[in-house]
Amino acid sequence: MTSEVPEVSDEDFQEILAQTRHFIRTAVVPREQEILDDDRVPDDLRDQAKKMGLFGYAIPQRFGGLGLNLVQDVEMAMELGYTSLALRSMFGTNNGIAGQVLVGFGTDEQKRRWLESIASGDTVASFALTEPGAGSNPAGLKTKAVRDQRDWVINGQKRFITNAPVADLFIVFARTRPADDKGPGIAVFLVPADAPGVEVGVKDAKMGQEGAWTSDVSFTDVHVDDSALIGGNEDIGYRAAMTSLARGRVHIAAIAVGAAQRALDESVAYAATATQGGTAIGNFQLVQAMLADQQTGVLAGRALVRDTARQWVDNVDRRIAPSAAKLFCTEMAGKVADLAVQVHGGSGYMRGVPVERIYRDVRLLRLYEGTSEIQQLIIGSNLVKAAQR
Ligand SMILES: Cc1cc2nc3c(=O)[nH]c(=O)nc-3n(C[C@H](O)[C@H](O)[C@H](O)COP(=O)(O)OP(=O)(O)OC[C@H]3O[C@@H](n4cnc5c(N)ncnc54)[C@H](O)[C@@H]3O)c2cc1C
């Protein structure tokens, strides 16, 4: 693995970041309730995001993306996390878990065929790894790809696939043989959503992140040819998934910091103005203690995310640090959001109050792209392995 060199100068990046911040704060924040009520990101916001290049900010420039590296990506993510997480989710799979599989492991031909339309947002790509019984342990996946003369025939069932209801392309992980000494026997395929035999289930009814859609996807005798086998390599799938997920964890940690910052800002604004018995609640020291815990968590999270992203791009640590950042920041965001509801008292439990949405939105961050327990296992097992070497 080589270092990730940024394709955008610092100066240009600051401009992109400022534009993103402006878009989030002035165009998206005022429409959070609409996103929630309609369970969809309005088309005009989608179009604006497309024009700004947000569907491809992490895709290399030669394929039409903005070419940000992970150090820049996390700064963007901290801005994107400030509003309804559905917005980020709309282009999250293109830049992240799905897009990065192609960027990191696709053949030149596959990259040329797909990455430009992924970067522009004309193609929505979904990452289809999880199955019933194979979530935390994707090595146990049962979806099969079997050779039939020049084709591969894919059969299996995927679950909770982000953007599946609007996907044009599925990045599908499938077993080509049982795990053996040579490897886990998992390949990854490019499967157009309109291929015969692909069926997308009804939208899942979720706890939060209204406007971000997931569903089951089933593959029944889906035929693809050799050009669909990512990297032209039957054994690349597991490594591609793990690498893409590890990078994604740093991004998710940054999203958590952005959401926690918003929960803190809402809490401070409320505490400064809401009164009890004529006194602003922010004057009560126990309320100040909650704000202090929130602020401390946000500062610690931001510092960790920046350090982890730096270690990633310099190829110093792509294993322990991403899991530690995701574990700390997503748990931190959960606590900060919980405190935000507490600072708001009964109002914090009411629909239409931003912290109520944030509380539900951030709950997912501790579950997907590896649960907190899986991050603990990755961190602990790698520490012990290193010591035993
Ligand atoms: C809204 C949403 C969007 C998602 N988007 C995608 C997507 O786009 N693509 C995709 O492929 N997947 C996606 N997922 C799936 C997600 O990554 C999995 O749900 C997650 O990895 C957990 O797997 P699971 O649901 O099977 O839970 P399980 O793995 O069954 O976990 C249940 C509990 O058991 C614990 N556990 C499991 N194994 C161990 C172990 N070995 N040691 C200790 N504890 C353990 C877990 O930490 C958890 O607490 C999404 C999920 C959701 C909810």
XYZ file of N, CA, C and O in Angstrom, residues 19-125:
428
model
N -17.125 26.120 0.841
C -18.371 25.993 0.056
C -19.273 24.914 0.652
O -20.494 25.065 0.716
N -18.649 23.823 1.085
C -19.430 22.727 1.667
C -20.092 23.199 2.964
O -21.278 22.951 3.200
N -19.311 23.884 3.782
C -19.842 24.392 5.053
C -21.019 25.337 4.796
O -22.065 25.256 5.444
N -20.859 26.202 3.801
C -21.921 27.158 3.463
C -23.173 26.406 3.011
O -24.290 26.714 3.442
N -22.977 25.420 2.148
C -24.098 24.621 1.644
C -24.832 23.931 2.808
O -26.056 23.993 2.920
N -24.061 23.301 3.688
C -24.673 22.574 4.801
C -25.454 23.538 5.705
O -26.628 23.305 6.025
N -24.805 24.616 6.101
C -25.408 25.497 7.109
C -26.561 26.335 6.564
O -27.508 26.612 7.287
N -26.461 26.746 5.273
C -27.509 27.643 4.772
C -28.573 26.931 3.936
O -29.701 27.390 3.854
N -28.210 25.807 3.299
C -29.186 25.150 2.412
C -29.783 23.881 3.027
O -30.949 23.577 2.782
N -28.997 23.151 3.808
C -29.501 21.856 4.290
C -30.086 21.974 5.706
O -31.197 21.489 5.955
N -29.362 22.630 6.615
C -29.862 22.732 8.001
C -31.300 23.272 8.035
O -32.159 22.696 8.716
N -31.631 24.322 7.274
C -33.013 24.825 7.335
C -34.051 23.829 6.824
O -35.246 24.025 7.037
N -33.613 22.770 6.124
C -34.590 21.833 5.539
C -34.554 20.460 6.201
O -35.063 19.475 5.658
N -33.959 20.406 7.386
C -33.852 19.107 8.074
C -35.236 18.511 8.364
O -35.448 17.305 8.224
N -36.165 19.371 8.758
C -37.494 18.859 9.097
C -38.184 18.287 7.857
O -38.855 17.251 7.923
N -37.987 18.962 6.726
C -38.581 18.487 5.462
C -38.002 17.115 5.092
O -38.738 16.201 4.680
N -36.693 16.961 5.271
C -36.047 15.671 4.957
C -36.650 14.585 5.841
O -36.987 13.488 5.385
N -36.817 14.927 7.112
C -37.345 13.957 8.072
C -38.811 13.606 7.746
O -39.175 12.434 7.662
N -39.626 14.650 7.525
C -41.058 14.423 7.280
C -41.291 13.627 5.994
O -42.150 12.758 5.941
N -40.515 13.952 4.950
C -40.735 13.309 3.645
C -39.931 12.026 3.485
O -40.077 11.321 2.488
N -39.038 11.748 4.430
C -38.145 10.591 4.339
C -37.415 10.583 2.999
O -37.238 9.551 2.372
N -36.990 11.754 2.577
C -36.180 11.821 1.360
C -35.432 13.144 1.321
O -35.892 14.148 1.855
N -34.271 13.111 0.693
C -33.511 14.339 0.465
C -34.112 14.991 -0.777
O -34.215 14.339 -1.822
N -34.556 16.255 -0.675
C -35.204 16.886 -1.835
C -34.296 16.891 -3.066
O -33.073 17.008 -2.941
N -34.942 16.792 -4.244
C -34.175 16.696 -5.495
C -33.253 17.890 -5.708
O -32.149 17.737 -6.227
N -33.701 19.084 -5.296
C -32.852 20.257 -5.572
C -31.575 20.201 -4.728
O -30.514 20.630 -5.178
N -31.664 19.645 -3.517
C -30.435 19.504 -2.707
C -29.528 18.440 -3.326
O -28.305 18.576 -3.344
N -30.153 17.389 -3.847
C -29.367 16.339 -4.514
C -28.635 16.940 -5.717
O -27.446 16.709 -5.913
N -29.375 17.735 -6.494
C -28.764 18.340 -7.689
C -27.609 19.261 -7.308
O -26.568 19.283 -7.971
N -27.834 20.032 -6.229
C -26.769 20.943 -5.794
C -25.529 20.162 -5.350
O -24.403 20.535 -5.662
N -25.774 19.078 -4.604
C -24.657 18.236 -4.138
C -23.898 17.663 -5.336
O -22.667 17.598 -5.348
N -24.666 17.274 -6.359
C -24.053 16.737 -7.586
C -23.157 17.784 -8.234
O -22.005 17.512 -8.571
N -23.707 18.992 -8.362
C -22.940 20.077 -9.018
C -21.661 20.398 -8.258
O -20.644 20.749 -8.835
N -21.739 20.273 -6.930
C -20.566 20.605 -6.111
C -19.514 19.491 -6.118
O -18.461 19.620 -5.511
N -19.858 18.371 -6.749
C -18.898 17.264 -6.836
C -18.916 16.369 -5.608
O -17.998 15.563 -5.403
N -19.989 16.475 -4.796
C -19.985 15.720 -3.538
C -20.168 14.214 -3.729
O -19.859 13.440 -2.830
N -20.645 13.800 -4.913
C -20.766 12.358 -5.147
C -19.396 11.721 -5.422
O -19.267 10.510 -5.412
N -18.399 12.595 -5.678
C -17.100 12.018 -6.036
C -15.927 12.720 -5.387
O -14.838 12.734 -5.952
N -16.129 13.250 -4.174
C -15.006 14.008 -3.599
C -13.806 13.110 -3.272
O -12.674 13.583 -3.237
N -14.045 11.807 -3.062
C -12.927 10.915 -2.720
C -12.477 10.066 -3.910
O -11.678 9.149 -3.761
N -13.016 10.381 -5.091
C -12.645 9.644 -6.313
C -11.525 10.442 -7.010
O -11.602 11.669 -7.076
N -10.495 9.741 -7.528
C -9.386 10.471 -8.177
C -9.859 11.395 -9.302
O -10.844 11.102 -9.987
N -9.091 12.470 -9.489
C -9.479 13.470 -10.490
C -9.498 12.913 -11.903
O -10.294 13.345 -12.731
N -8.621 11.943 -12.195
C -8.606 11.440 -13.578
C -9.903 10.717 -13.931
O -10.185 10.449 -15.091
N -10.698 10.395 -12.908
C -12.008 9.795 -13.176
C -13.132 10.789 -12.873
O -14.275 10.398 -12.640
N -12.784 12.062 -12.815
C -13.832 13.080 -12.661
C -14.164 13.445 -11.228
O -15.064 14.251 -10.978
N -13.466 12.853 -10.262
C -13.738 13.195 -8.864
C -12.946 14.416 -8.420
O -12.187 14.994 -9.205
N -13.130 14.798 -7.145
C -12.368 15.937 -6.627
C -10.975 15.496 -6.168
O -10.081 16.311 -6.015
N -10.809 14.206 -5.895
C -9.477 13.680 -5.570
C -8.982 14.026 -4.177
O -7.776 14.173 -3.971
N -9.904 14.155 -3.213
C -9.458 14.446 -1.847
C -8.834 13.202 -1.229
O -9.304 12.087 -1.457
N -7.804 13.383 -0.437
C -7.287 12.230 0.310
C -8.002 12.168 1.668
O -8.878 12.996 1.970
N -7.649 11.198 2.485
C -8.444 10.989 3.706
C -8.284 12.125 4.719
O -9.230 12.423 5.462
N -7.126 12.782 4.735
C -6.949 13.932 5.634
C -7.959 15.029 5.273
O -8.555 15.672 6.150
N -8.181 15.210 3.972
C -9.154 16.213 3.521
C -10.583 15.692 3.673
O -11.491 16.430 4.076
N -10.754 14.412 3.388
C -12.074 13.767 3.504
C -12.659 13.972 4.906
O -13.837 14.306 5.062
N -11.834 13.795 5.949
C -12.396 13.891 7.306
C -12.809 15.331 7.637
O -13.773 15.545 8.392
N -12.123 16.307 7.060
C -12.546 17.699 7.289
C -13.921 17.928 6.654
O -14.792 18.576 7.243
N -14.102 17.371 5.446
C -15.417 17.448 4.787
C -16.467 16.735 5.630
O -17.572 17.228 5.832
N -16.097 15.549 6.119
C -17.066 14.725 6.860
C -17.511 15.421 8.135
O -18.672 15.315 8.543
N -16.597 16.165 8.777
C -16.998 16.866 10.002
C -18.018 17.964 9.682
O -18.853 18.291 10.515
N -17.958 18.514 8.483
C -18.985 19.482 8.051
C -20.293 18.755 7.721
O -21.375 19.176 8.117
N -20.187 17.645 6.989
C -21.381 16.917 6.549
C -22.153 16.332 7.729
O -23.376 16.229 7.706
N -21.416 15.955 8.788
C -22.060 15.365 9.961
C -22.894 16.365 10.750
O -23.657 15.972 11.635
N -22.774 17.641 10.408
C -23.444 18.696 11.175
C -24.952 18.725 10.937
O -25.685 19.336 11.688
N -25.401 18.063 9.858
C -26.828 18.114 9.528
C -27.400 16.697 9.447
O -26.734 15.734 9.841
N -28.622 16.559 8.950
C -29.253 15.233 8.783
C -28.260 14.290 8.125
O -27.766 14.569 7.032
N -28.028 13.158 8.750
C -27.004 12.257 8.209
C -27.449 11.620 6.892
O -26.638 11.031 6.182
N -28.730 11.795 6.558
C -29.221 11.276 5.280
C -28.528 11.940 4.101
O -28.316 11.311 3.066
N -28.168 13.200 4.249
C -27.516 13.892 3.130
C -26.211 13.186 2.779
O -25.946 12.836 1.637
N -25.401 12.945 3.781
C -24.104 12.294 3.575
C -24.287 10.883 3.014
O -23.545 10.416 2.161
N -25.321 10.216 3.504
C -25.557 8.840 3.089
C -25.859 8.752 1.584
O -25.487 7.781 0.925
N -26.493 9.822 1.069
C -26.875 9.853 -0.351
C -25.646 9.660 -1.261
O -25.717 8.989 -2.280
N -24.521 10.269 -0.875
C -23.319 10.101 -1.707
C -22.209 9.340 -0.968
O -21.103 9.193 -1.475
N -22.536 8.834 0.232
C -21.523 8.159 1.048
C -21.029 6.869 0.439
O -19.829 6.558 0.502
N -21.922 6.103 -0.188
C -21.479 4.820 -0.739
C -20.641 5.040 -2.002
O -19.704 4.282 -2.279
N -20.972 6.085 -2.798
C -20.177 6.358 -4.010
C -18.732 6.696 -3.663
O -17.792 6.204 -4.281
N -18.564 7.592 -2.661
C -17.214 8.000 -2.266
C -16.513 6.949 -1.428
O -15.300 6.829 -1.458
N -17.307 6.247 -0.653
C -16.752 5.415 0.411
C -16.764 3.938 0.078
O -16.129 3.509 -0.891
N -17.501 3.180 0.902
C -17.365 1.726 0.851
C -17.480 1.128 -0.552
O -16.707 0.249 -0.908
N -18.411 1.620 -1.385
C -18.528 1.026 -2.731
C -17.459 1.590 -3.666
O -16.700 0.841 -4.290
N -17.367 2.914 -3.747
C -16.422 3.552 -4.675
C -14.981 3.153 -4.404
O -14.207 2.915 -5.341
N -14.623 3.038 -3.125
C -13.218 2.756 -2.801
C -12.804 1.327 -3.169
O -11.619 1.053 -3.361
N -13.767 0.416 -3.259
C -13.434 -0.942 -3.722
C -12.928 -0.873 -5.159
O -11.914 -1.485 -5.521
N -13.618 -0.077 -5.973
C -13.189 0.081 -7.372
C -11.880 0.854 -7.471
O -10.990 0.476 -8.236
N -11.785 1.958 -6.696
C -10.569 2.775 -6.740
C -9.355 1.924 -6.354
O -8.320 1.953 -7.006
N -9.508 1.130 -5.319
C -8.365 0.387 -4.779
C -8.096 -0.938 -5.461
O -6.949 -1.403 -5.493
N -9.130 -1.554 -6.032
C -8.959 -2.941 -6.479
C -9.439 -3.207 -7.899
O -9.225 -4.300 -8.426
N -10.111 -2.231 -8.544
C -10.618 -2.442 -9.900
C -9.495 -2.479 -10.925
O -8.398 -1.951 -10.693
N -9.771 -3.113 -12.066
C -8.819 -3.040 -13.185
C -8.968 -1.655 -13.832
O -9.975 -0.963 -13.611
N -7.988 -1.276 -14.658
C -8.080 0.024 -15.346
C -9.377 0.107 -16.145
O -10.050 1.135 -16.166
N -9.710 -0.978 -16.797
C -10.917 -1.016 -17.630
C -12.175 -0.799 -16.764
O -13.077 -0.033 -17.121
N -12.230 -1.476 -15.614
C -13.393 -1.317 -14.723
C -13.489 0.109 -14.196
O -14.579 0.676 -14.097
N -12.336 0.678 -13.860
C -12.345 2.059 -13.355
C -12.851 3.004 -14.448
O -13.654 3.892 -14.190
N -12.338 2.800 -15.675
C -12.749 3.676 -16.791
C -14.247 3.536 -17.044
O -14.943 4.516 -17.286
N -14.749 2.312 -16.946
C -16.160 2.068 -17.257
C -17.097 2.737 -16.241
O -18.146 3.252 -16.598
N -16.710 2.701 -14.944
C -17.676 3.091 -13.915
C -17.369 4.355 -13.122
O -18.292 5.056 -12.686
N -16.087 4.642 -12.879
C -15.802 5.663 -11.854
C -16.274 7.069 -12.233
O -16.700 7.831 -11.365
N -16.233 7.374 -13.529
C -16.646 8.728 -13.907
C -18.124 8.964 -13.562
O -18.475 10.011 -13.020
N -18.957 7.993 -13.861
C -20.388 8.217 -13.580
C -20.686 8.078 -12.088
O -21.652 8.662 -11.583
N -19.838 7.347 -11.352
C -19.991 7.307 -9.891
C -19.611 8.677 -9.319
O -20.321 9.240 -8.473
N -18.509 9.240 -9.815
C -18.048 10.538 -9.302
C -19.044 11.652 -9.603
O -19.221 12.576 -8.797
N -19.715 11.555 -10.747
C -20.672 12.625 -11.107
C -22.008 12.446 -10.396
O -22.810 13.369 -10.336
N -22.262 11.247 -9.882
C -23.556 10.979 -9.244
C -24.573 10.429 -10.231
O -25.707 10.130 -9.854
N -24.179 10.260 -11.506
C -25.123 9.665 -12.466
C -25.341 8.188 -12.148
O -26.386 7.620 -12.459
N -24.315 7.568 -11.568
C -24.468 6.187 -11.081
C -24.418 6.200 -9.566
O -23.511 6.794 -8.976
N -25.417 5.557 -8.942
C -25.364 5.362 -7.488
C -24.894 3.933 -7.255
O -25.494 2.982 -7.769
N -23.795 3.813 -6.508
C -23.228 2.484 -6.253
C -23.495 2.071 -4.806
O -23.391 2.894 -3.899
